XYZ file of C-alpha atoms in Angstrom:
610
model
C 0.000 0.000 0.000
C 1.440 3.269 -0.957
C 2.623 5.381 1.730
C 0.753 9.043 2.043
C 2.988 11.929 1.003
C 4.445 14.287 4.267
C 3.254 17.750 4.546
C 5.299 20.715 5.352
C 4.753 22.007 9.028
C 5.633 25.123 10.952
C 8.627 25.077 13.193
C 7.785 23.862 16.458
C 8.275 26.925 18.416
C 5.607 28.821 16.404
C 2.740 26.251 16.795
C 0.217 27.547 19.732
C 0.121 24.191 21.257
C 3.800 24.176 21.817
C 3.770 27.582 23.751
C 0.444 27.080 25.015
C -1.171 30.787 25.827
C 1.958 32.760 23.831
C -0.106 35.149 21.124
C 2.107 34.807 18.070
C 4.674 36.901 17.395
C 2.952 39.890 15.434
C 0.892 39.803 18.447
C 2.975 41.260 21.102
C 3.558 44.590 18.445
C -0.388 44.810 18.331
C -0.667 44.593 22.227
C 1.759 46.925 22.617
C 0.442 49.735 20.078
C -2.884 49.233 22.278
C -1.227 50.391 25.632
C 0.222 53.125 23.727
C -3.279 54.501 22.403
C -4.648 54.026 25.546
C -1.533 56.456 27.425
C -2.214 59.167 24.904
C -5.995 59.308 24.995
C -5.757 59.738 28.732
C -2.760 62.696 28.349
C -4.917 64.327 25.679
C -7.959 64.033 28.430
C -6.114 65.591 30.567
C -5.096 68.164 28.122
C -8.491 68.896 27.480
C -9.750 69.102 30.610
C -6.864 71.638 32.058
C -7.235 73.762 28.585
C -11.100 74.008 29.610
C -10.286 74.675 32.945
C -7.824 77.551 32.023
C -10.445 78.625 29.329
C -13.260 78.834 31.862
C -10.937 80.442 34.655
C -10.130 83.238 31.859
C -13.619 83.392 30.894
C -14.564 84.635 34.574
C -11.577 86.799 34.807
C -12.598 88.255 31.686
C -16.488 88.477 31.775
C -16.948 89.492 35.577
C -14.066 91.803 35.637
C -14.681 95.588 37.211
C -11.867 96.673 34.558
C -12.557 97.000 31.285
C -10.858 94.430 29.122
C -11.159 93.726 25.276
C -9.594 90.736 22.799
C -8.508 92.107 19.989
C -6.516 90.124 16.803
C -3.301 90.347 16.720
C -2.932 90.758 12.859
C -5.746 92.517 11.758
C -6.891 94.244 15.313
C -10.211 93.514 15.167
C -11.700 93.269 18.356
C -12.874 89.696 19.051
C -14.124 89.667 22.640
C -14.884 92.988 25.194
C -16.175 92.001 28.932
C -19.502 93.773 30.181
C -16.957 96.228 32.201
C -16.019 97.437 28.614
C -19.706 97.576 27.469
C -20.857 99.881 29.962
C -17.838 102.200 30.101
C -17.425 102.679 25.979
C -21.308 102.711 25.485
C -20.917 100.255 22.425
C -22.615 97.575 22.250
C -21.291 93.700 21.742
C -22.303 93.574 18.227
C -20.954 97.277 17.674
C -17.649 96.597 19.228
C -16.889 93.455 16.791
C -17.449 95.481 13.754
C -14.347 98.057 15.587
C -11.068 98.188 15.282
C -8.622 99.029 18.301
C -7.855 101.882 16.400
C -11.140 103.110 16.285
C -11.402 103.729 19.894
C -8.093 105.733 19.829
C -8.288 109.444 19.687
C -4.855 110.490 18.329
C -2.690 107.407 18.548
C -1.722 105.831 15.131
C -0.331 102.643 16.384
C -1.935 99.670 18.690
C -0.490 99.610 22.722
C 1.501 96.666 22.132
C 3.224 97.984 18.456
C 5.476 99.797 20.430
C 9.415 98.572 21.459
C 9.047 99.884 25.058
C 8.708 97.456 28.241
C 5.135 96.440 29.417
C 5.510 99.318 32.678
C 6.624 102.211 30.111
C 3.838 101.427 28.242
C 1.308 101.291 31.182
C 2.556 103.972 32.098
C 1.979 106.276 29.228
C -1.362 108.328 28.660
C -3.766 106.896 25.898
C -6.590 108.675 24.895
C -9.711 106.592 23.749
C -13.155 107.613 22.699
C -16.441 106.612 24.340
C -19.545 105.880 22.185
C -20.677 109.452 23.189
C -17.920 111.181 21.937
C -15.890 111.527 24.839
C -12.655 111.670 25.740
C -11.114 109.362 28.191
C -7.559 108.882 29.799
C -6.093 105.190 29.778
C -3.543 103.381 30.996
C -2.798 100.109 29.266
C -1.838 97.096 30.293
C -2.016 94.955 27.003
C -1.190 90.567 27.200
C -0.519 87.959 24.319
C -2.135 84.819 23.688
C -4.587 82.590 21.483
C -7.352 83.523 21.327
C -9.920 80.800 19.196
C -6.415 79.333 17.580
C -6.014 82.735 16.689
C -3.083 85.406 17.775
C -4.350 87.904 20.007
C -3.880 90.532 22.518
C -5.732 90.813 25.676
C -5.734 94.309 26.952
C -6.982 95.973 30.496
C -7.881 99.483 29.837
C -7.478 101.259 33.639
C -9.378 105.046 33.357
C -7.259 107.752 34.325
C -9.501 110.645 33.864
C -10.721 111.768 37.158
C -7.222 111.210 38.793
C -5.699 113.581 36.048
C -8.757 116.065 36.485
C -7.731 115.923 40.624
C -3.828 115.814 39.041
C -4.899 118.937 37.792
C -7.054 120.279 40.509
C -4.440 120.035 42.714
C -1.376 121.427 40.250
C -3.879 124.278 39.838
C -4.168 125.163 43.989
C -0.889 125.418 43.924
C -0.126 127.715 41.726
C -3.381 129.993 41.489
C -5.348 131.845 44.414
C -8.334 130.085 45.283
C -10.248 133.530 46.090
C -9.668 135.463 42.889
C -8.409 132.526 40.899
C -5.113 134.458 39.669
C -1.629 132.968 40.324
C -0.143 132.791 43.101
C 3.415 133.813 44.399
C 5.194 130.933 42.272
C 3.619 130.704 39.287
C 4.502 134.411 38.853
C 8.053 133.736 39.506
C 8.187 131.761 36.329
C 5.941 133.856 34.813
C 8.511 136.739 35.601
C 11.545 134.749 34.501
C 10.148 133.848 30.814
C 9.258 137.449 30.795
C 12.902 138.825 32.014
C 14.720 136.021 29.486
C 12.796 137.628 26.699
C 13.713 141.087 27.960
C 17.517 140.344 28.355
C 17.481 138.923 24.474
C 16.239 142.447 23.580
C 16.617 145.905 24.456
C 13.226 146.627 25.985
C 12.690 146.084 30.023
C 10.559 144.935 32.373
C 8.770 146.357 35.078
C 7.155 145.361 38.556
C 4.124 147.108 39.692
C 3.174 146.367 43.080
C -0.371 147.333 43.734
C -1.707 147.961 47.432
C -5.431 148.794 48.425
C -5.944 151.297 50.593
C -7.867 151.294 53.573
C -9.298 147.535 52.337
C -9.559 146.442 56.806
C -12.405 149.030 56.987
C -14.398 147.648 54.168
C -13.892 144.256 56.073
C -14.941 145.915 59.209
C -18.115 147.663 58.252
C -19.475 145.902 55.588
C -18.249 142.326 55.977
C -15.568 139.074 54.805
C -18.277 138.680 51.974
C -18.095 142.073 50.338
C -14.413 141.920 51.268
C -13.625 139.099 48.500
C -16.124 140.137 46.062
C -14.175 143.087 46.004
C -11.080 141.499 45.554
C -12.225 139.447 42.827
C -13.869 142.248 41.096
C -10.429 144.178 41.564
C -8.806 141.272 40.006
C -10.904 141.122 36.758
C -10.040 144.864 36.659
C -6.600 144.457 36.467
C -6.755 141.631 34.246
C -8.983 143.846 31.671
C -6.331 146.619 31.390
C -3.426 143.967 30.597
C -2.030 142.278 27.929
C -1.695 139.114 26.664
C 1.915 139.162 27.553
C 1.762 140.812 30.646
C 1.828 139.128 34.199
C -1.141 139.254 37.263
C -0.824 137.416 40.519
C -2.677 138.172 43.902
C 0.285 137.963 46.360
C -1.698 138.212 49.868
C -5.350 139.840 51.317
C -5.032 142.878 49.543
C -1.581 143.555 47.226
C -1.785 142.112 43.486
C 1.321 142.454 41.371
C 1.726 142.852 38.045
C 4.708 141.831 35.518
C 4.708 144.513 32.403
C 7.045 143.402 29.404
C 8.223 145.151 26.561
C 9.011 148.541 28.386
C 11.292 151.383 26.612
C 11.546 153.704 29.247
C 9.706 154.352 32.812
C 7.350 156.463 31.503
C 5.825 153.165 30.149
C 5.095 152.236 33.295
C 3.675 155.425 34.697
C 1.133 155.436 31.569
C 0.108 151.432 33.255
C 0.178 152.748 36.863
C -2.161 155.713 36.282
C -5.008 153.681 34.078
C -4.830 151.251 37.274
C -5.897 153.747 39.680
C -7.901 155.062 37.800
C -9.957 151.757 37.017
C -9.704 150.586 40.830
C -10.730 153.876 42.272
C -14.166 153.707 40.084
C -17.293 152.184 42.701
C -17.900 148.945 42.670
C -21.367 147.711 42.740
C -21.698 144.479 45.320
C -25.144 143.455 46.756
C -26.608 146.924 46.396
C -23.420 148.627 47.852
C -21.202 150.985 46.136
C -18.006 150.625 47.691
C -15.459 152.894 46.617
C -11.103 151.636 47.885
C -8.124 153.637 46.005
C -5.472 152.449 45.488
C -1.086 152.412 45.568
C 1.185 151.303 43.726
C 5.196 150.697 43.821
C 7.135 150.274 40.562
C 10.483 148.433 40.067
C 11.640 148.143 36.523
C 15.344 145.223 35.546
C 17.406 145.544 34.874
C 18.262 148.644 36.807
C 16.590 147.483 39.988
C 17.281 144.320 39.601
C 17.873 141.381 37.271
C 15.730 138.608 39.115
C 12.440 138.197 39.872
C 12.879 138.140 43.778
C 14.887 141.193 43.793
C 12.209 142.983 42.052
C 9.189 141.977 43.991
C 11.206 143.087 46.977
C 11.994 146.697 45.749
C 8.531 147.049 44.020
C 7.169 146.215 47.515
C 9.296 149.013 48.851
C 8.232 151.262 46.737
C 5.109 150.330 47.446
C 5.314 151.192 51.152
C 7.388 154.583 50.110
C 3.819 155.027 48.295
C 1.556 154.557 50.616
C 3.210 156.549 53.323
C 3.976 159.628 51.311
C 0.416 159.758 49.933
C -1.918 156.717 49.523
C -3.982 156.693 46.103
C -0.501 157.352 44.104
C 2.698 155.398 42.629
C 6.882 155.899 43.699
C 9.205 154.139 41.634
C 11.650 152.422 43.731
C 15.077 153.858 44.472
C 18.448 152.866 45.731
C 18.299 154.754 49.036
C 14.900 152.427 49.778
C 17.238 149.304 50.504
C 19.508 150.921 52.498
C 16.251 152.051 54.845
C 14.931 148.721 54.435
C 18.174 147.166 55.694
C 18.023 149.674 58.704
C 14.828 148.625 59.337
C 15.274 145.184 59.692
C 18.304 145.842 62.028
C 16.054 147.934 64.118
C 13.677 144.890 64.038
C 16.113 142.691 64.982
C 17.745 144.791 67.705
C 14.647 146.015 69.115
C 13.580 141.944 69.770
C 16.908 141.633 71.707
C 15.898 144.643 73.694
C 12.817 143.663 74.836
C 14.608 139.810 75.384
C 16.983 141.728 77.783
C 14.936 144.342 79.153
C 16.806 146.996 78.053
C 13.560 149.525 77.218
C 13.055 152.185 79.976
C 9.791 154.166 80.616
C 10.833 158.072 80.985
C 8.309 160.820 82.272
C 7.230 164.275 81.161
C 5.543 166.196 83.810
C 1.384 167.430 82.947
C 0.635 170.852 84.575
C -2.282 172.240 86.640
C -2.012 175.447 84.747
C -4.035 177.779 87.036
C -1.763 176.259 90.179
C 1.452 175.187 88.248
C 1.406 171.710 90.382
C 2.451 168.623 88.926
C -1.000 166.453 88.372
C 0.797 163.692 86.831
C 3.251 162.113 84.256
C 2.873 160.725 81.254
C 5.456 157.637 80.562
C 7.366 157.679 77.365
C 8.982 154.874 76.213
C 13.321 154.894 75.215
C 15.731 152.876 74.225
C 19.459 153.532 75.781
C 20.981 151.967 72.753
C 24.934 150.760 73.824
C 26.406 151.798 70.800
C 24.244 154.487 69.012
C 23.037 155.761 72.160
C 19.407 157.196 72.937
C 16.973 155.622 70.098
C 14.575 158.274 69.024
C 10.616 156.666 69.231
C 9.966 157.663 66.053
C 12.463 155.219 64.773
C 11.641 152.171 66.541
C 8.017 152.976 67.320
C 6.797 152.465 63.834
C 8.742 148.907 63.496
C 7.132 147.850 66.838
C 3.591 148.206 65.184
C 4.647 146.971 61.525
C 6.211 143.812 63.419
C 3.521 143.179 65.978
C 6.346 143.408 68.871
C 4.086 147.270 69.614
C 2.491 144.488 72.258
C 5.695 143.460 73.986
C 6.653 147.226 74.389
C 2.740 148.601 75.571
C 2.941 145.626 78.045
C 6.189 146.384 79.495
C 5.905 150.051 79.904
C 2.857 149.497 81.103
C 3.960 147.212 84.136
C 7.162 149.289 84.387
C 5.128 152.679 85.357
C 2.143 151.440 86.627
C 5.482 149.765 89.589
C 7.292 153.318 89.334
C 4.013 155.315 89.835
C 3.289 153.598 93.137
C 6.189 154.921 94.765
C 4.951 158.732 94.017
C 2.750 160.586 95.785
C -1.013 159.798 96.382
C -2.343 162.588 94.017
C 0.041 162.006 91.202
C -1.252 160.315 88.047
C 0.808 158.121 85.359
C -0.842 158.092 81.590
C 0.065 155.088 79.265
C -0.168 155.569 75.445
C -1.377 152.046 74.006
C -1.469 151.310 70.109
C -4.444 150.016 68.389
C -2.687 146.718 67.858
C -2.883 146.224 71.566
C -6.742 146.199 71.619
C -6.938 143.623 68.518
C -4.837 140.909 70.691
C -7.621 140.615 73.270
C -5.888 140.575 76.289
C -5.864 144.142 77.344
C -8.228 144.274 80.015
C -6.315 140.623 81.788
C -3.108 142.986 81.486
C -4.138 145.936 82.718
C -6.032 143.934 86.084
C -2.896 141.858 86.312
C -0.303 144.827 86.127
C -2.896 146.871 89.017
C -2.718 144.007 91.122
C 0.669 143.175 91.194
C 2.018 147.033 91.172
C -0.500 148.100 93.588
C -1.081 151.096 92.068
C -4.931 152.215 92.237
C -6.759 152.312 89.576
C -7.510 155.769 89.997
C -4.345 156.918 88.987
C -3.695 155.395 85.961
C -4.582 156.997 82.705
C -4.300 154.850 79.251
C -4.313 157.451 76.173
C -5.226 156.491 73.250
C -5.786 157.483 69.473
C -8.558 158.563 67.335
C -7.489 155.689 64.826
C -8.337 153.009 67.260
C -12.064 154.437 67.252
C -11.835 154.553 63.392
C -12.060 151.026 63.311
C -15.973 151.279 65.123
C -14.797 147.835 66.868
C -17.617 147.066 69.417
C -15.037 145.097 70.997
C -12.863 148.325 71.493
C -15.524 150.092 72.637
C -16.509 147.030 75.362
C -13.017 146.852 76.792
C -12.717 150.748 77.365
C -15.993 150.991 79.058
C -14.815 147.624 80.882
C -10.937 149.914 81.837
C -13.175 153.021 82.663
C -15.286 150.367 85.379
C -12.433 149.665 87.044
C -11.450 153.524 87.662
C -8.955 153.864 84.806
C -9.141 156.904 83.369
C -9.218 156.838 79.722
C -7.955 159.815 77.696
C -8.072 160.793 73.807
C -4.803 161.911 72.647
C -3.803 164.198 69.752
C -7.511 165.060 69.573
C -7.947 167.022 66.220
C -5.775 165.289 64.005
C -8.102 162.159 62.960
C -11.327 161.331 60.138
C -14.131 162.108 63.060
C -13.362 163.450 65.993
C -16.698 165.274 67.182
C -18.292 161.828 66.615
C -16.276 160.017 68.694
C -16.464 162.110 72.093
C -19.803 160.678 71.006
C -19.107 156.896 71.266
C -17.493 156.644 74.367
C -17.344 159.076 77.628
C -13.753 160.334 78.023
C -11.878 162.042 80.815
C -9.827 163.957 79.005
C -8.953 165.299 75.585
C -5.364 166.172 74.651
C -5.097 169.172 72.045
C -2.575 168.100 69.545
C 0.696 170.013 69.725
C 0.367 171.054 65.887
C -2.360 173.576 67.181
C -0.498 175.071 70.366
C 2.523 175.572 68.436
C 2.886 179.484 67.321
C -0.368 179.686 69.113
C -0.121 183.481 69.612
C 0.501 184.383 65.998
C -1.928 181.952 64.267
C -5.379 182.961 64.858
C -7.023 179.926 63.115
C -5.141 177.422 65.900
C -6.091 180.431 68.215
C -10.127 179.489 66.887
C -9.319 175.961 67.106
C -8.266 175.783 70.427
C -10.844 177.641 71.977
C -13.212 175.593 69.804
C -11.820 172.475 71.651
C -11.292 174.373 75.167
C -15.674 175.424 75.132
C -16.544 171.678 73.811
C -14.297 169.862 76.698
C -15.770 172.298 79.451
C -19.389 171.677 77.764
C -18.951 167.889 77.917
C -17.207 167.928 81.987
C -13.822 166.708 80.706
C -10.134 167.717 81.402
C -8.560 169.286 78.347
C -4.480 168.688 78.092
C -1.998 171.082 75.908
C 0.460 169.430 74.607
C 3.893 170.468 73.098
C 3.975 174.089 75.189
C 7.139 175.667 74.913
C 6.813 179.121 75.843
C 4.959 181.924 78.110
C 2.939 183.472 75.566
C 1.138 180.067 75.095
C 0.858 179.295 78.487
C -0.770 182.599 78.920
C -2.895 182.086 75.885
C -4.275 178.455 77.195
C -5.059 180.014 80.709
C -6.725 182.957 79.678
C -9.368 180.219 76.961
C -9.549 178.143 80.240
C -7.188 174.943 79.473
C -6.743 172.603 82.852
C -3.484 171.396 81.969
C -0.350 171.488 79.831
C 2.227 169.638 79.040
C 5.911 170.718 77.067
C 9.534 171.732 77.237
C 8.591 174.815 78.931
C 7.785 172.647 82.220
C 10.293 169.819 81.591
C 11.746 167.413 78.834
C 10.886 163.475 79.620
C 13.477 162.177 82.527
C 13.985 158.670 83.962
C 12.196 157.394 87.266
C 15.149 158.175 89.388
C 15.159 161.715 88.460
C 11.596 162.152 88.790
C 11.406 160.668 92.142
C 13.887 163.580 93.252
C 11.727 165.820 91.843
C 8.523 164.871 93.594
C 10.798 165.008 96.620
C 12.555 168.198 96.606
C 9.323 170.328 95.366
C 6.842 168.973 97.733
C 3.623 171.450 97.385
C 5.891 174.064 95.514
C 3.646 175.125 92.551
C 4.784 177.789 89.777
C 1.356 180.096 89.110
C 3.583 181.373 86.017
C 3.939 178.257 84.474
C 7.941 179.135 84.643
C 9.585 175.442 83.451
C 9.785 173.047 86.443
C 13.084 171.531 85.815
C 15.779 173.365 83.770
């Protein structure tokens, strides 16, 4: 029987039955692409879920932020996305905003935030102006971001509004610079206002020239018809100066009531003069204010560079003095400044300084000039005069340091101690022996007169009785109803309160009105050449008949011979007072006095003391 042919077989290791559960060999590749698929699908997951997670965590930074933010493309810059924050601050709508540009929104910019080659903080921190749906303008600072936007490049950008802190920016550069009554600049903006001006001056041949402009009398308008009227005032004054300047020319309100103004383009000094005159003349016309016509004049001080000065400091300062030259020569006028101005200026401030080391050191003495019964020739009293033994210059004369005192406010140093000085020498005289006091109107305006006066009484022992406080017409100019309450509070306590250089002031007749004095002092410009002027002869006697009619004691002051003693008797005058009876003397020498003459009188009114 024929035998069956053999068939081919696999190798042995390749058959399933001799490595029972082995997958062949292709196998192992297929399970091994299968783990692979099943690694990546779970890294892509993952992917997915963290890209929606950052996509959702953007979408509520975006949507529910309080600052405006918009998308835009990075190639075209269209804008893509805007958050409601953007919406309500632009006034465009969604559908509005997607048909914009970024440039659209920009108001003078020609490039996007991000097209420029400076660092993300320089550009945040430069100014962008944008445009609202309304038309308008905004101030931005941008903070601008890359990144994909839809698998597209984009640019996220937070728009922060600047506008109101720039308006406040400006606010506040504005207070500093301007006055916030009249609105015109202040002290420093004029300095740079003065500099341009004196720059273009120096590059030409013209000048420049400070006018320093002072109201006069402006306290009493205060005073009588109020603060309010006060500042409209000053404001109206300040729209009158600006009216009758140039474009060129410079205006600043320096303090309550001095303006100064900065006049280019000057040739000569009449130029000024010309500008000086029109601006008294347009001050001094009334001003209308809530039904009042209030009429205040005017002075004015003139420096002009580069002969007075080449900087603006130096030219405020000697227009200032000029100004003060002005006003005490004759108010409603104009002085040009001149060299000999700073050389009294410097004086003055020496004095100033000086004077507050003398009353550190109490080096001020009181001294006394006798006042006369003139129908007995007894000494009634002294009046106290204040002087300053000076260690190198020697006796200061009043009238040089007086004047500082009151400009300075130290006027209340000196009235206090003279005051306590001879209210302590007076108590050592005799019983029936007065002292007078002059006090300055400044004294009444620091409030503490009446304290000082009870204080000083008390502690000197001196009765009240004797002590007589003098005082101005100027003080009752002011119509102060607290003035008035402290004299009739002084004139309670016994003081006797007298009117000096009666005569000389705005009112007087009205004032013997206003307050019950003791006495009146005639003002030595009427008793001198009494006998050979018959209008101070009129005067006089005018005075002498009203003090008798009205029960007071009427003083002489400045006597200095017999005829006008003579003359004074005969119209009736209680007392006088002058070198005919004595010159002022220290304490020690009026003590000796008082001592020596006892009850000795002089019915001829010969001089007490040689």
């Amino acid at each position: 029987m024929p035998k069956k042919p053999r068939t081919s077989r696999k190798p042995k290791q390749a058959t399933m039955t001799r490595f029972p559960g082995r997958p062949a060999k292709p196998a192992p590749k297929l399970s091994i692409n299968r783990r692979q698929t099943t690694e990546e699908v779970t890294s892509k997951r993952a992917d997915i879920t963290e890209l929606k997670q950052r996509e959702a965590s953007f979408r509520l930074l975006f949507d529910s932020n309080p600052v405006p933010m918009i998308v835009c493309a990075l190639g075209d810059e269209r804008i893509l996305a805007v958050n409601d924050a953007a919406v309500e601050h632009y006034g465009y709508s969604r559908a509005e905003f997607e048909k914009l540009t970024i440039r659209n929104l920009q108001a003078f910019d020609i490039e996007p935030p991000w097209a420029t080659e400076h660092a993300g903080e320089e550009r945040a921190a430069r100014a962008w102006k944008h445009v609202r749906a309304d038309g308008a303008l905004i101030d931005l600072a941008i903070y601008s971001r890359q990144l994909v936007y839809g698998d597209r490049p984009a640019v996220l950008l937070a728009l922060m509004d600047t506008t109101e802190r720039k308006r406040a920016e400006a606010r506040l550069t504005f207070m500093a610079q301007h006055d916030a009554l009249t609105g015109l600049p202040n002290r420093n903006l004029l300095r740079q206002q003065m500099d341009d001006i004196l720059l273009r001056s120096r590059r030409s041949a013209e000048k420049a020239a400070v006018l320093m402009l002072g109201l006069d009398h402006f306290k009493a308008v205060n005073d009588t018809l109020g603060h309010g009227i006060g500042d409209k005032l000053l404001r109206g004054v300040g729209k009158r100066l600006q009216s009758m300047l140039r474009e060129d020319d410079a205006l600043a309100r320096l303090n309550s009531d001095e303006f100064a103004i900065v006049q280019g383009g000057v040739t000569r000094p009449e130029d000024a003069a010309f500008l000086a005159r029109r601006l008294l003349d347009a001050i001094g016309d009334p001003h209308l204010i809530d039904g009042h016509s209030v009429v205040v004049g005017a002075s004015i001080g003139i420096a002009i560079s580069p002969g007075d000065g080449d900087e603006s400091e130096k030219l405020l300062k000697h227009a200032d003095l000029a100004l003060s030259r002005a006003k005490n020569d004759s108010r409603g006028t104009f002085s040009f400044f001149e060299a000999g101005m700073d050389a009294r200026a410097q004086t003055r401030r020496k004095i100033e300084t000086e004077l507050r080391e003398a009353i550190r050191g109490d080096a001020l003495r009181p001294y006394y000039q006798p006042l006369v019964d003139l129908s007995s020739g007894r000494i009634t009293g002294f009046e106290a005069l204040v002087r300053w033994p000076h260690p190198e210059r020697g006796m200061i004369s009043p009238a040089e340091f007086i004047p500082v005192a009151e400009e300075t406010g130290l006027i209340n140093a000196v009235g206090g101690l003279m005051l306590r000085r001879a209210c302590t020498d007076a108590a050592q005289w005799p019983d029936d022996v007065r002292v007078a006091v002059n006090l300055s109107p400044l004294q009444f305006r620091v409030g503490n007169l009446l304290s000082l006066v009870l204080e000083t009484l008390k502690q000197s022992g001196l009765p009240a009785k004797r002590l007589e406080l003098e005082i101005t017409e100027t003080l009752l100019l002011e119509k102060s109803s607290e003035v008035l309450a402290t004299l009739h509070a002084l004139r309670a306590l016994g003081v006797r309160i007298s009117m000096d250089d009666f005569g000389t002031g705005y009112s007087s007749l009205s004032y013997l009105r206003s307050f019950p004095f003791d006495k009146i002092k005639i003002d030595q410009s009427f008793v001198r050449d009494l006998t050979a002027n018959p209008d101070a002869q009129a005067i006089v006697r005018s005075i002498i008949s009203l003090g008798k009619g009205l029960g007071v004691t009427i003083t002489a002051e400045g006597v200095e011979t017999e005829a006008e003693v003579d003359c004074l008797r005969s119209e009736g005058c209680h007392e006088g007072q002058g070198f005919l009876f004595s010159r002022a003397r220290p304490n020690a020498e009026i003590v000796s006095l008082l001592k020596t003459q006892g009850n000795w009188s002089t019915p001829s009114g010969a001089a007490l003391v040689a």
